Every structure is written in C-alpha cells, then in structure tokens.
Amino acid sequence: PLTDSEREKGEEQGCVMVQDEETLLLKAPQESQNMRAAERGVSQSIHKFSFSKIFGPETTQQQFYEDTMKKMVADVLKGEN
C-alpha cells in the first residue's frame, strides 16, 4: 500500500504492467533514483522481462498446476526424469 507521503505526492502503484501473456513491464516509481537517472538519460524508467507464461490473479490452482506441473508429475510417476 502507498504511504501517506506517497499519496500526497500523487504517486500510483501502477509500476507492474502485464504487456501480454509472456511479457512484464516494471516502471520505476516517480520519485525513485532510477526515475531521476532516466530523466537525465543515464538509465531507463521501464524494464521489460520475458517469461514462458504469466499467470494473472484470476488463475486457479488447478489451471496453474495443469499448465506448469501436471506433465512433470506424470513423468516422475512413470520413473522418468
């Protein structure tokens, strides 16, 4: 949660943005050292990270298991590694 000071400065928590199912963007907070460096052209204010899949908050445990672990567990139970 934002502190009172952050709210007074008009900051927001929109620093994590899902671009698509595989890409996550992190935006530096407005008052951070990273943002000030970006304004001077020394750094970037947004960093991009790629993953094989990004799961949203609406993802159920069942969906997560089936998409990530189900095949691996089946292989282990068959004696494969």
PDB file of C-alpha atoms in Angstrom:
ATOM      1  CA  PRO A   1       0.000   0.000   0.000  1.00  0.00           C
ATOM      2  CA  LEU A   2       1.023   3.584  -0.557  1.00  0.00           C
ATOM      3  CA  THR A   3       2.221   5.645   2.391  1.00  0.00           C
ATOM      4  CA  ASP A   4       0.548   8.955   3.234  1.00  0.00           C
ATOM      5  CA  SER A   5       3.571  10.770   1.798  1.00  0.00           C
ATOM      6  CA  GLU A   6       3.314   8.839  -1.477  1.00  0.00           C
ATOM      7  CA  ARG A   7      -0.410   9.609  -1.759  1.00  0.00           C
ATOM      8  CA  GLU A   8       0.265  13.321  -1.144  1.00  0.00           C
ATOM      9  CA  LYS A   9       2.813  13.295  -3.984  1.00  0.00           C
ATOM     10  CA  GLY A  10       0.218  11.744  -6.300  1.00  0.00           C
ATOM     11  CA  GLU A  11       2.107   8.504  -6.761  1.00  0.00           C
ATOM     12  CA  GLU A  12       0.353   5.431  -8.011  1.00  0.00           C
ATOM     13  CA  GLN A  13       1.001   1.723  -7.766  1.00  0.00           C
ATOM     14  CA  GLY A  14       0.951   1.151 -11.497  1.00  0.00           C
ATOM     15  CA  CYS A  15       4.567   0.043 -11.530  1.00  0.00           C
ATOM     16  CA  VAL A  16       3.883  -3.535 -12.684  1.00  0.00           C
ATOM     17  CA  MET A  17       2.191  -3.886 -16.064  1.00  0.00           C
ATOM     18  CA  VAL A  18       1.435  -7.090 -17.958  1.00  0.00           C
ATOM     19  CA  GLN A  19       2.080  -6.360 -21.635  1.00  0.00           C
ATOM     20  CA  ASP A  20       0.955  -9.779 -22.898  1.00  0.00           C
ATOM     21  CA  GLU A  21       0.937 -13.443 -21.768  1.00  0.00           C
ATOM     22  CA  GLU A  22       4.742 -13.560 -21.827  1.00  0.00           C
ATOM     23  CA  THR A  23       5.964 -10.006 -21.120  1.00  0.00           C
ATOM     24  CA  LEU A  24       6.018  -7.995 -17.903  1.00  0.00           C
ATOM     25  CA  LEU A  25       6.997  -4.318 -17.657  1.00  0.00           C
ATOM     26  CA  LEU A  26       8.297  -2.724 -14.456  1.00  0.00           C
ATOM     27  CA  LYS A  27       8.089   1.059 -14.236  1.00  0.00           C
ATOM     28  CA  ALA A  28      10.247   2.915 -11.728  1.00  0.00           C
ATOM     29  CA  PRO A  29       8.298   4.879  -9.078  1.00  0.00           C
ATOM     30  CA  GLN A  30       8.102   8.605  -9.879  1.00  0.00           C
ATOM     31  CA  GLU A  31      10.343   9.754  -7.000  1.00  0.00           C
ATOM     32  CA  SER A  32      12.909   6.945  -7.246  1.00  0.00           C
ATOM     33  CA  GLN A  33      16.609   7.285  -8.005  1.00  0.00           C
ATOM     34  CA  ASN A  34      16.045   5.163 -11.101  1.00  0.00           C
ATOM     35  CA  MET A  35      13.412   7.580 -12.445  1.00  0.00           C
ATOM     36  CA  ARG A  36      15.668  10.587 -11.837  1.00  0.00           C
ATOM     37  CA  ALA A  37      18.524   8.809 -13.632  1.00  0.00           C
ATOM     38  CA  ALA A  38      16.173   8.011 -16.538  1.00  0.00           C
ATOM     39  CA  GLU A  39      15.206  11.676 -16.797  1.00  0.00           C
ATOM     40  CA  ARG A  40      18.918  12.503 -17.204  1.00  0.00           C
ATOM     41  CA  GLY A  41      19.278   9.790 -19.858  1.00  0.00           C
ATOM     42  CA  VAL A  42      21.501   7.622 -17.659  1.00  0.00           C
ATOM     43  CA  SER A  43      19.037   4.789 -17.110  1.00  0.00           C
ATOM     44  CA  GLN A  44      15.656   3.508 -18.257  1.00  0.00           C
ATOM     45  CA  SER A  45      12.448   4.055 -16.308  1.00  0.00           C
ATOM     46  CA  ILE A  46      10.816   0.905 -17.710  1.00  0.00           C
ATOM     47  CA  HIS A  47      12.368  -2.553 -17.662  1.00  0.00           C
ATOM     48  CA  LYS A  48      10.999  -5.430 -19.733  1.00  0.00           C
ATOM     49  CA  PHE A  49      11.043  -9.072 -18.592  1.00  0.00           C
ATOM     50  CA  SER A  50      10.040 -12.100 -20.661  1.00  0.00           C
ATOM     51  CA  PHE A  51       8.640 -15.349 -19.275  1.00  0.00           C
ATOM     52  CA  SER A  52       7.286 -18.521 -20.841  1.00  0.00           C
ATOM     53  CA  LYS A  53       3.869 -17.600 -19.375  1.00  0.00           C
ATOM     54  CA  ILE A  54       2.473 -15.031 -16.951  1.00  0.00           C
ATOM     55  CA  PHE A  55      -0.405 -16.098 -14.725  1.00  0.00           C
ATOM     56  CA  GLY A  56      -2.871 -13.456 -13.592  1.00  0.00           C
ATOM     57  CA  PRO A  57      -4.606 -13.194 -10.224  1.00  0.00           C
ATOM     58  CA  GLU A  58      -7.685 -14.896 -11.674  1.00  0.00           C
ATOM     59  CA  THR A  59      -5.717 -18.115 -12.329  1.00  0.00           C
ATOM     60  CA  THR A  60      -6.938 -21.017 -10.224  1.00  0.00           C
ATOM     61  CA  GLN A  61      -4.621 -23.514  -8.548  1.00  0.00           C
ATOM     62  CA  GLN A  62      -6.000 -26.163 -10.900  1.00  0.00           C
ATOM     63  CA  GLN A  63      -5.137 -24.107 -14.003  1.00  0.00           C
ATOM     64  CA  PHE A  64      -1.669 -23.315 -12.659  1.00  0.00           C
ATOM     65  CA  TYR A  65      -0.999 -26.978 -11.857  1.00  0.00           C
ATOM     66  CA  GLU A  66      -2.172 -28.182 -15.265  1.00  0.00           C
ATOM     67  CA  ASP A  67      -0.113 -25.587 -17.131  1.00  0.00           C
ATOM     68  CA  THR A  68       3.090 -25.987 -15.101  1.00  0.00           C
ATOM     69  CA  MET A  69       3.388 -29.227 -13.136  1.00  0.00           C
ATOM     70  CA  LYS A  70       0.981 -31.862 -14.429  1.00  0.00           C
ATOM     71  CA  LYS A  71       3.265 -33.252 -17.151  1.00  0.00           C
ATOM     72  CA  MET A  72       6.309 -33.206 -14.871  1.00  0.00           C
ATOM     73  CA  VAL A  73       4.476 -35.065 -12.087  1.00  0.00           C
ATOM     74  CA  ALA A  74       3.200 -37.654 -14.579  1.00  0.00           C
ATOM     75  CA  ASP A  75       6.751 -38.168 -15.908  1.00  0.00           C
ATOM     76  CA  VAL A  76       8.145 -38.624 -12.378  1.00  0.00           C
ATOM     77  CA  LEU A  77       5.439 -41.166 -11.562  1.00  0.00           C
ATOM     78  CA  LYS A  78       6.437 -43.079 -14.719  1.00  0.00           C
ATOM     79  CA  GLY A  79      10.040 -43.138 -13.488  1.00  0.00           C
ATOM     80  CA  GLU A  80      11.278 -40.566 -15.980  1.00  0.00           C
ATOM     81  CA  ASN A  81      13.339 -37.553 -15.046  1.00  0.00           C
TER      82      ASN A  81
END
